[in-house]
């Protein structure tokens, strides 16, 4: 079993390069299925979720070539059967994007129900509602979702909730549909814009991404392309939180400061100094952090995927903070782990009340999901003493070279291997 061991209490200094965005990559790789040529995708993060989705495409018949650590070439023309079985997709939430991409290409798809981080019910009713508007029927049989259309014809979809996944899936299904699809109340996350840019670089006609109305004019053919993925907003935010927690002065390179605005604003409210440049930002923390309240919202609100990391730093802020998780039903499972380190947090439904303590102490903890795991690293870096983090495969799903990157800015962090077996939990 692999664990991460952190000896906390050391300031972070130096520079870190942020990788490509996980949540853009896991949408763009399936989107390549729609192409009738070779897609070269650059700035791909070398993480498990991305490697898994690329492997799924390969096992379905696509040719996937790794050109270097961050570049893939995908030729989807070998995919004959639009079917992704449970064995292929069970560890991945984003495997649901195969539905939209395969449906868009073959007018039918069969994909096993998705896995991914476990923080409450993760419905896909809005995805299916969108497919239905385009003319596709669906049914669930033996754990597989099957969607099928005689032909896809554009239509008007009004999402009941702002959903990243539904917005992506409907864009994928609509890209080659006949006529125009309008998605209202669409998600506006940077990775939605990135997917639209990728589709347009293949010859699609997608407009309005980044606003809450997206218009997709279907085209008959999509070509191969070369495309570079945006930097990862949440990886950057996690390093920002780490500097806020441990103190120090770090330059984050390969970021889009605009995508970080909600995180930057919150950290500034807490007393962190942030300097923005064209494609980098400097994060400096000298004094004790001030308390603040945080409510997660769809973009451009404060991202739910930064909620555990910001909660981790508020555990040592001066005063009492309230964190309101307004996107997911159950995203406070990590609180118990922070309590082991001396954090004082009470949770009531979607609210966590955090009373700042002077100092967290290192303890054995586990990563209950991807961002919860990131929060454990953040807390451990600011804590006194040694923290051992288990179940780190969750962290490895979404953070490239996380141990090396933190070590390069002065953290006392290392990966250790023990003989105990890995515990089995959902991916
Ligand atoms: N929802 C529905 N019906 C649907 C779809 C969603 O009710 O058909 C609800 C969900 O239950 C949730 C809310 O809408 O309460 C938002 O869900 P969304 O569909 O936006 O989430 P997702 O697409 O499943 C993506 C990210 C998550 C991130 C959320 C919210 C990917 C691969 N995953 O998930 O990222 O938390 O958007 O921003 O893009 C992570 O990276 O750690 C992660 C979990």
Coordinates of C-alpha atoms and ligand atoms in Angstrom, one line a residue:
X1 CA 0.0 0.0 0.0
X2 CA 1.2 3.5 -0.8
X3 CA 0.9 6.3 1.8
X4 CA 1.9 9.9 1.8
X5 CA 3.9 11.0 4.8
X6 CA 4.2 14.8 5.6
X7 CA 6.2 16.4 8.3
X8 CA 4.4 19.7 8.6
X9 CA 5.3 23.2 9.7
X10 CA 7.7 24.1 7.0
X11 CA 7.1 27.2 4.8
X12 CA 6.7 26.6 1.0
X13 CA 9.0 28.6 -1.3
X14 CA 9.8 28.4 -5.0
X15 CA 7.9 27.7 -8.2
X16 CA 5.4 25.1 -9.3
X17 CA 4.1 24.4 -12.8
X18 CA 0.4 23.7 -12.9
X19 CA -0.7 20.8 -15.2
X20 CA -3.5 20.6 -17.7
X21 CA -7.1 20.5 -16.4
X22 CA -8.4 17.1 -15.4
X23 CA -12.0 18.0 -15.9
X24 CA -11.3 19.4 -19.3
X25 CA -9.2 16.4 -20.3
X26 CA -11.8 13.9 -19.3
X27 CA -14.4 15.6 -21.5
X28 CA -12.1 16.4 -24.4
X29 CA -10.7 12.8 -24.8
X30 CA -14.1 11.3 -25.3
X31 CA -15.0 14.2 -27.5
X32 CA -12.3 13.0 -29.9
X33 CA -14.5 10.0 -30.7
X34 CA -16.6 12.4 -32.8
X35 CA -13.8 13.1 -35.1
X36 CA -13.1 11.5 -38.5
X37 CA -9.4 12.1 -38.1
X38 CA -6.5 12.1 -35.7
X39 CA -6.7 14.5 -32.7
X40 CA -3.5 15.6 -31.1
X41 CA -4.2 16.8 -27.5
X42 CA -1.5 18.7 -25.6
X43 CA -1.1 19.8 -22.0
X44 CA -2.9 16.6 -20.8
X45 CA -2.2 15.9 -17.1
X46 CA -0.5 12.6 -16.5
X47 CA -3.1 11.3 -13.9
X48 CA -5.1 8.2 -13.4
X49 CA -8.5 9.5 -14.5
X50 CA -7.0 10.7 -17.8
X51 CA -5.1 7.5 -18.3
X52 CA -8.2 5.5 -17.6
X53 CA -10.4 7.3 -20.1
X54 CA -7.7 7.0 -22.7
X55 CA -7.4 3.3 -22.0
X56 CA -11.2 2.9 -22.4
X57 CA -11.1 4.5 -25.8
X58 CA -8.2 2.2 -26.8
X59 CA -10.0 -0.9 -25.6
X60 CA -13.0 0.2 -27.7
X61 CA -10.8 0.2 -30.8
X62 CA -9.4 3.7 -31.0
X63 CA -5.6 4.1 -31.6
X64 CA -4.2 6.1 -28.7
X65 CA -0.6 7.0 -28.9
X66 CA 1.3 8.8 -26.0
X67 CA 3.7 11.2 -27.8
X68 CA 5.2 12.4 -24.5
X69 CA 4.1 12.9 -20.9
X70 CA 1.5 15.5 -21.7
X71 CA 0.5 14.8 -25.3
X72 CA -1.8 12.1 -26.7
X73 CA -2.8 11.3 -30.3
X74 CA -6.2 9.7 -30.7
X75 CA -7.4 8.2 -33.9
X76 CA -11.0 7.1 -33.1
X77 CA -11.8 5.5 -36.5
X78 CA -11.2 2.0 -35.2
X79 CA -14.2 2.2 -32.8
X80 CA -16.8 -0.1 -34.3
X81 CA -19.1 -0.9 -31.3
X82 CA -20.4 2.0 -29.2
X83 CA -20.3 -0.1 -26.0
X84 CA -18.3 0.5 -22.8
X85 CA -18.8 -2.3 -20.2
X86 CA -18.7 -2.1 -16.4
X87 CA -15.1 -3.5 -16.3
X88 CA -14.0 -0.6 -18.4
X89 CA -15.8 2.3 -16.7
X90 CA -16.4 1.4 -13.1
X91 CA -13.8 3.7 -11.6
X92 CA -14.8 6.8 -13.5
X93 CA -17.5 9.3 -13.1
X94 CA -16.6 11.0 -16.4
X95 CA -17.2 7.8 -18.3
X96 CA -20.8 9.1 -18.7
X97 CA -19.3 11.4 -21.3
X98 CA -18.9 8.3 -23.5
X99 CA -22.7 8.4 -23.7
X100 CA -22.8 11.8 -25.4
X101 CA -19.8 11.2 -27.6
X102 CA -20.9 7.7 -28.8
X103 CA -24.5 8.8 -29.3
X104 CA -23.3 11.8 -31.3
X105 CA -21.1 9.6 -33.5
X106 CA -23.2 6.3 -33.9
X107 CA -26.7 7.4 -32.9
X108 CA -26.5 4.8 -30.1
X109 CA -24.4 4.1 -27.0
X110 CA -24.3 1.5 -24.2
X111 CA -22.3 2.5 -21.2
X112 CA -22.2 1.0 -17.7
X113 CA -23.5 3.3 -14.9
X114 CA -20.6 5.6 -13.8
X115 CA -18.4 5.4 -10.7
X116 CA -16.2 8.3 -9.4
X117 CA -16.0 10.2 -6.1
X118 CA -18.7 9.3 -3.6
X119 CA -20.3 12.4 -2.2
X120 CA -24.0 11.7 -2.4
X121 CA -26.5 10.9 -5.1
X122 CA -25.0 11.7 -8.5
X123 CA -28.0 11.6 -10.9
X124 CA -27.8 11.9 -14.7
X125 CA -31.4 12.8 -15.3
X126 CA -30.5 16.1 -16.9
X127 CA -28.1 14.4 -19.3
X128 CA -30.9 12.0 -20.4
X129 CA -33.4 14.8 -20.6
X130 CA -31.1 16.5 -23.1
X131 CA -30.7 13.3 -25.2
X132 CA -34.4 12.9 -25.2
X133 CA -34.9 16.4 -26.6
X134 CA -32.4 15.4 -29.4
X135 CA -34.6 12.4 -30.2
X136 CA -32.9 9.6 -28.2
X137 CA -34.7 7.1 -26.1
X138 CA -33.0 5.4 -23.1
X139 CA -33.3 2.4 -20.9
X140 CA -31.3 0.7 -18.2
X141 CA -30.6 -3.0 -18.6
X142 CA -28.2 -5.1 -16.4
X143 CA -26.4 -2.0 -15.1
X144 CA -25.9 -0.5 -18.6
X145 CA -27.5 2.7 -19.8
X146 CA -28.6 2.3 -23.4
X147 CA -29.4 5.3 -25.6
X148 CA -30.5 5.2 -29.2
X149 CA -31.9 7.5 -31.8
X150 CA -33.0 7.0 -35.4
X151 CA -31.4 10.3 -36.0
X152 CA -30.4 13.2 -33.7
X153 CA -32.2 16.5 -34.4
X154 CA -31.4 19.7 -32.5
X155 CA -33.8 21.1 -30.0
X156 CA -34.3 23.4 -27.0
X157 CA -33.0 22.0 -23.6
X158 CA -33.6 23.9 -20.4
X159 CA -31.6 22.4 -17.6
X160 CA -33.4 22.2 -14.2
X161 CA -30.1 22.4 -12.4
X162 CA -26.8 23.8 -13.6
X163 CA -24.8 20.6 -14.4
X164 CA -21.3 20.4 -15.8
X165 CA -21.8 16.8 -16.9
X166 CA -25.2 17.4 -18.6
X167 CA -23.9 20.5 -20.4
X168 CA -20.9 18.5 -21.7
X169 CA -23.0 15.5 -22.7
X170 CA -25.6 17.5 -24.6
X171 CA -22.9 19.5 -26.4
X172 CA -21.3 16.2 -27.5
X173 CA -24.5 14.7 -28.7
X174 CA -25.5 17.9 -30.5
X175 CA -22.3 18.6 -32.3
X176 CA -23.2 16.4 -35.3
X177 CA -27.0 16.5 -34.9
X178 CA -29.2 17.9 -37.6
X179 CA -30.0 21.6 -36.9
X180 CA -29.6 23.8 -33.9
X181 CA -29.5 22.8 -30.2
X182 CA -29.9 25.4 -27.5
X183 CA -28.9 24.6 -24.0
X184 CA -30.3 27.1 -21.4
X185 CA -29.1 27.3 -17.8
X186 CA -25.9 25.7 -19.0
X187 CA -22.8 25.3 -16.8
X188 CA -20.1 28.1 -17.4
X189 CA -17.0 26.4 -16.0
X190 CA -13.7 27.0 -17.8
X191 CA -13.7 23.4 -18.9
X192 CA -17.0 23.9 -20.7
X193 CA -15.4 26.7 -22.7
X194 CA -12.4 24.5 -23.3
X195 CA -14.6 21.6 -24.7
X196 CA -16.4 24.1 -27.0
X197 CA -13.1 25.4 -28.2
X198 CA -11.9 21.8 -28.9
X199 CA -15.1 20.9 -30.8
X200 CA -14.8 24.1 -32.8
X201 CA -11.2 23.3 -33.7
X202 CA -12.5 20.1 -35.2
X203 CA -15.0 22.1 -37.3
X204 CA -18.0 22.2 -34.9
X205 CA -20.2 25.3 -34.5
X206 CA -20.6 25.9 -30.8
X207 CA -21.4 29.4 -29.6
X208 CA -22.0 31.0 -26.2
X209 CA -19.9 28.6 -24.1
X210 CA -19.0 30.4 -20.8
X211 CA -22.5 32.0 -20.7
X212 CA -25.7 30.2 -19.6
X213 CA -27.0 29.8 -23.1
X214 CA -25.0 27.6 -25.5
X215 CA -26.0 27.2 -29.1
X216 CA -24.7 24.2 -31.1
X217 CA -25.3 24.2 -34.8
X218 CA -24.9 20.6 -35.9
X219 CA -22.3 19.9 -38.7
X220 CA -22.1 16.7 -40.7
X221 CA -18.4 16.0 -40.2
X222 CA -15.7 16.7 -37.6
X223 CA -12.0 16.7 -38.6
X224 CA -8.8 15.8 -36.7
X225 CA -7.2 18.7 -34.8
X226 CA -4.3 19.8 -32.6
X227 CA -5.4 21.3 -29.3
X228 CA -3.9 22.3 -26.0
X229 CA -5.9 21.9 -22.8
X230 CA -6.3 24.8 -20.3
X231 CA -4.4 24.7 -17.0
X232 CA -6.1 23.1 -14.0
X233 CA -8.0 25.6 -12.0
X234 CA -8.4 23.3 -9.0
X235 CA -4.8 22.0 -9.0
X236 CA -3.7 25.7 -8.9
X237 CA -6.3 26.4 -6.2
X238 CA -5.0 23.5 -4.1
X239 CA -1.4 24.8 -4.2
X240 CA -2.7 28.3 -3.3
X241 CA -4.5 26.8 -0.3
X242 CA -1.3 24.9 0.6
X243 CA 0.8 28.1 0.7
X244 CA -2.0 29.8 2.7
X245 CA -1.9 27.0 5.2
X246 CA 1.9 26.4 5.5
X247 CA 3.0 30.0 4.9
X248 CA 5.7 31.1 2.4
X249 CA 6.0 32.6 -1.1
X250 CA 5.3 30.5 -4.2
X251 CA 5.0 31.3 -7.9
X252 CA 2.4 29.2 -9.7
X253 CA 3.2 28.9 -13.4
X254 CA 0.9 27.9 -16.3
X255 CA -2.3 29.3 -14.8
X256 CA -5.1 31.5 -16.2
X257 CA -5.5 34.0 -13.3
X258 CA -9.1 34.8 -14.5
X259 CA -10.1 31.2 -13.8
X260 CA -8.9 31.6 -10.2
X261 CA -10.7 34.8 -9.3
X262 CA -13.2 33.3 -6.9
X263 CA -10.4 31.5 -5.0
X264 CA -8.1 34.5 -5.1
X265 CA -10.9 36.7 -3.7
X266 CA -11.5 34.3 -0.8
X267 CA -7.8 33.9 0.1
X268 CA -7.3 37.7 0.0
X269 CA -10.3 38.0 2.4
X270 CA -8.3 35.7 4.7
X271 CA -5.2 37.9 4.5
X272 CA -3.2 36.0 1.8
X273 CA -1.2 38.2 -0.7
X274 CA -1.8 37.3 -4.3
X275 CA 0.0 38.9 -7.2
X276 CA -1.4 38.2 -10.7
X277 CA 0.6 38.1 -13.9
X278 CA -0.3 37.0 -17.5
X279 CA 0.0 33.3 -16.9
X280 CA 1.3 33.0 -13.4
X281 CA 0.4 34.1 -9.9
X282 CA 2.4 34.6 -6.8
X283 CA 0.9 33.5 -3.4
X284 CA 2.4 34.9 -0.2
X285 CA 1.3 34.2 3.4
X286 CA 3.0 35.8 6.3
X287 CA 0.5 36.4 9.1
X288 CA -2.2 34.3 10.7
X289 CA -5.2 33.8 8.5
X290 CA -8.5 35.6 9.2
X291 CA -11.8 33.7 9.4
X292 CA -14.3 33.9 6.5
X293 CA -17.5 32.3 5.2
X294 CA -17.6 30.3 2.0
X295 CA -20.5 29.1 -0.1
X296 CA -19.9 26.9 -3.0
X297 CA -21.7 27.7 -6.3
X298 CA -21.4 26.8 -10.0
X299 CA -18.8 28.9 -11.9
X300 CA -18.1 31.8 -11.4
X301 CA -19.0 31.1 -7.8
X302 CA -16.5 29.5 -5.4
X303 CA -15.9 25.9 -6.7
X304 CA -17.1 22.9 -4.7
X305 CA -13.9 21.1 -5.8
X306 CA -12.0 23.6 -3.6
X307 CA -14.3 23.3 -0.6
X308 CA -12.4 20.7 1.4
X309 CA -9.1 22.5 0.8
X310 CA -10.4 25.9 2.0
X311 CA -12.0 24.2 5.0
X312 CA -8.6 22.7 5.8
X313 CA -7.0 26.1 6.1
X314 CA -9.9 27.7 8.0
X315 CA -9.3 25.1 10.8
X316 CA -6.3 27.3 11.8
X317 CA -7.7 30.8 11.0
X318 CA -8.4 33.3 13.6
X319 CA -12.2 33.0 14.5
X320 CA -15.2 31.0 13.4
X321 CA -16.0 30.3 9.8
X322 CA -19.0 28.8 8.1
X323 CA -18.7 26.7 5.0
X324 CA -21.9 26.1 3.0
X325 CA -21.7 23.3 0.4
X326 CA -24.5 24.2 -2.0
X327 CA -23.6 21.9 -4.9
X328 CA -23.3 18.3 -3.5
X329 CA -25.4 16.7 -0.7
X330 CA -22.6 14.9 1.1
X331 CA -19.2 16.5 0.8
X332 CA -18.1 16.7 4.4
X333 CA -16.9 13.2 4.9
X334 CA -13.3 14.4 5.3
X335 CA -14.3 16.5 8.4
X336 CA -13.8 13.4 10.6
X337 CA -10.2 13.1 9.3
X338 CA -9.4 16.8 10.1
X339 CA -10.8 16.3 13.6
X340 CA -8.1 13.7 14.2
X341 CA -5.6 16.5 13.6
X342 CA -7.3 18.7 16.2
X343 CA -9.7 20.6 14.0
X344 CA -12.9 21.8 15.7
X345 CA -15.7 21.4 13.2
X346 CA -19.4 20.7 13.5
X347 CA -21.5 19.7 10.5
X348 CA -25.2 20.2 10.1
X349 CA -26.4 19.0 6.7
X350 CA -24.8 21.2 4.1
X351 CA -23.1 23.6 6.7
X352 CA -19.8 23.2 8.5
X353 CA -19.0 25.5 11.3
X354 CA -15.2 25.7 11.8
X355 CA -13.7 27.2 15.0
X356 CA -10.1 28.1 14.2
X357 CA -7.5 26.5 16.5
X358 CA -4.0 27.8 17.0
X359 CA -2.3 24.7 15.6
X360 CA -3.3 21.4 14.0
X361 CA -1.2 18.3 15.0
X362 CA -0.1 15.6 12.6
X363 CA -2.1 12.3 12.8
X364 CA -2.9 9.2 10.7
X365 CA -5.7 10.2 8.2
X366 CA -7.2 8.9 5.0
X367 CA -8.2 10.4 1.7
X368 CA -12.0 9.8 1.6
X369 CA -12.1 11.2 -2.0
X370 CA -10.0 13.2 -4.5
X371 CA -10.4 16.7 -3.1
X372 CA -10.7 15.5 0.5
X373 CA -7.3 13.9 -0.1
X374 CA -5.9 17.1 -1.3
X375 CA -7.3 18.8 1.8
X376 CA -5.4 16.3 3.9
X377 CA -2.1 17.3 2.3
X378 CA -3.0 21.0 2.7
X379 CA -3.8 20.5 6.4
X380 CA -0.7 18.3 7.0
X381 CA 1.6 20.9 5.5
X382 CA 0.4 23.5 8.1
X383 CA 0.2 21.0 11.0
X384 CA 2.9 20.4 13.6
X385 CA 4.4 16.9 13.4
X386 CA 3.8 13.9 11.1
X387 CA 0.7 13.1 9.2
X388 CA 0.3 9.8 7.3
X389 CA -2.3 9.8 4.6
X390 CA -3.8 6.5 3.4
X391 CA -6.0 5.7 0.4
X392 CA -4.0 8.1 -1.7
X393 CA -5.0 6.5 -4.9
X394 CA -7.9 9.0 -4.7
X395 CA -5.4 11.8 -4.8
X396 CA -3.4 10.2 -7.7
X397 CA -6.6 10.2 -9.8
X398 CA -6.4 13.9 -10.1
X399 CA -3.1 15.4 -9.1
X400 CA 0.0 15.0 -11.3
X401 CA 3.3 14.3 -9.5
X402 CA 1.8 15.7 -6.3
X403 CA 4.6 14.5 -3.9
X404 CA 7.4 15.7 -6.2
X405 CA 5.7 19.0 -6.8
X406 CA 5.3 19.8 -3.1
X407 CA 8.8 18.5 -2.3
X408 CA 10.2 20.9 -5.0
X409 CA 8.8 23.9 -3.0
X410 CA 10.3 22.8 0.3
X411 CA 7.6 20.5 1.8
X412 CA 8.9 17.5 3.8
X413 CA 6.7 15.0 2.0
X414 CA 7.3 11.5 0.7
X415 CA 5.6 8.5 -0.7
X416 CA 6.1 5.3 1.4
X417 CA 5.2 1.7 0.5
X418 CA 4.0 -0.7 3.2
X419 CA 3.1 -4.4 2.8
X420 CA -0.5 -4.0 4.1
X421 CA -3.1 -4.6 1.3
X422 CA -5.0 -1.6 -0.1
X423 CA -8.5 -1.2 1.4
X424 CA -11.2 -1.5 -1.2
X425 CA -13.5 1.5 -1.7
X426 CA -15.2 3.1 -4.7
X427 CA -12.9 5.0 -7.1
Ligands
LIG1 N1 -27.3 17.0 -11.0 C1 -28.6 16.6 -11.1 N2 -29.0 15.9 -12.3 C2 -28.1 15.6 -13.2 C3 -26.7 16.1 -13.1 C4 -26.4 16.7 -11.9 O1 -29.5 16.8 -10.2 O2 -28.4 15.0 -14.3 C5 -26.9 17.7 -9.7 C6 -25.9 16.9 -8.9 O3 -26.5 16.0 -8.0 C7 -25.2 18.1 -8.2 C8 -25.2 19.2 -9.2 O4 -26.3 18.9 -10.1 O5 -25.9 18.4 -7.0 C9 -24.0 19.5 -10.0 O6 -23.5 18.3 -10.6 P1 -22.7 18.3 -12.0 O7 -23.4 17.6 -13.0 O8 -22.3 19.7 -12.3 O9 -21.4 17.5 -11.6 P2 -20.6 16.5 -12.5 O10 -20.6 16.9 -13.9 O11 -20.9 15.1 -12.1 C10 -18.4 17.8 -12.4 C11 -16.9 17.6 -11.9 C12 -16.9 17.5 -10.4 C13 -17.5 18.8 -9.8 C14 -18.8 19.1 -10.4 C15 -19.4 20.4 -9.9 C16 -16.0 16.4 -13.8 C17 -15.5 15.1 -14.3 N3 -16.5 16.4 -12.5 O12 -19.1 16.7 -11.9 O13 -15.5 17.4 -10.1 O14 -17.5 18.7 -8.4 O15 -18.8 19.1 -11.8 O16 -18.5 21.5 -10.3 O17 -16.0 17.4 -14.4 C18 -13.6 16.7 -8.9 O18 -12.9 17.1 -9.9 O19 -13.2 16.5 -7.8 C19 -15.1 16.6 -9.1 C20 -15.8 15.8 -8.3

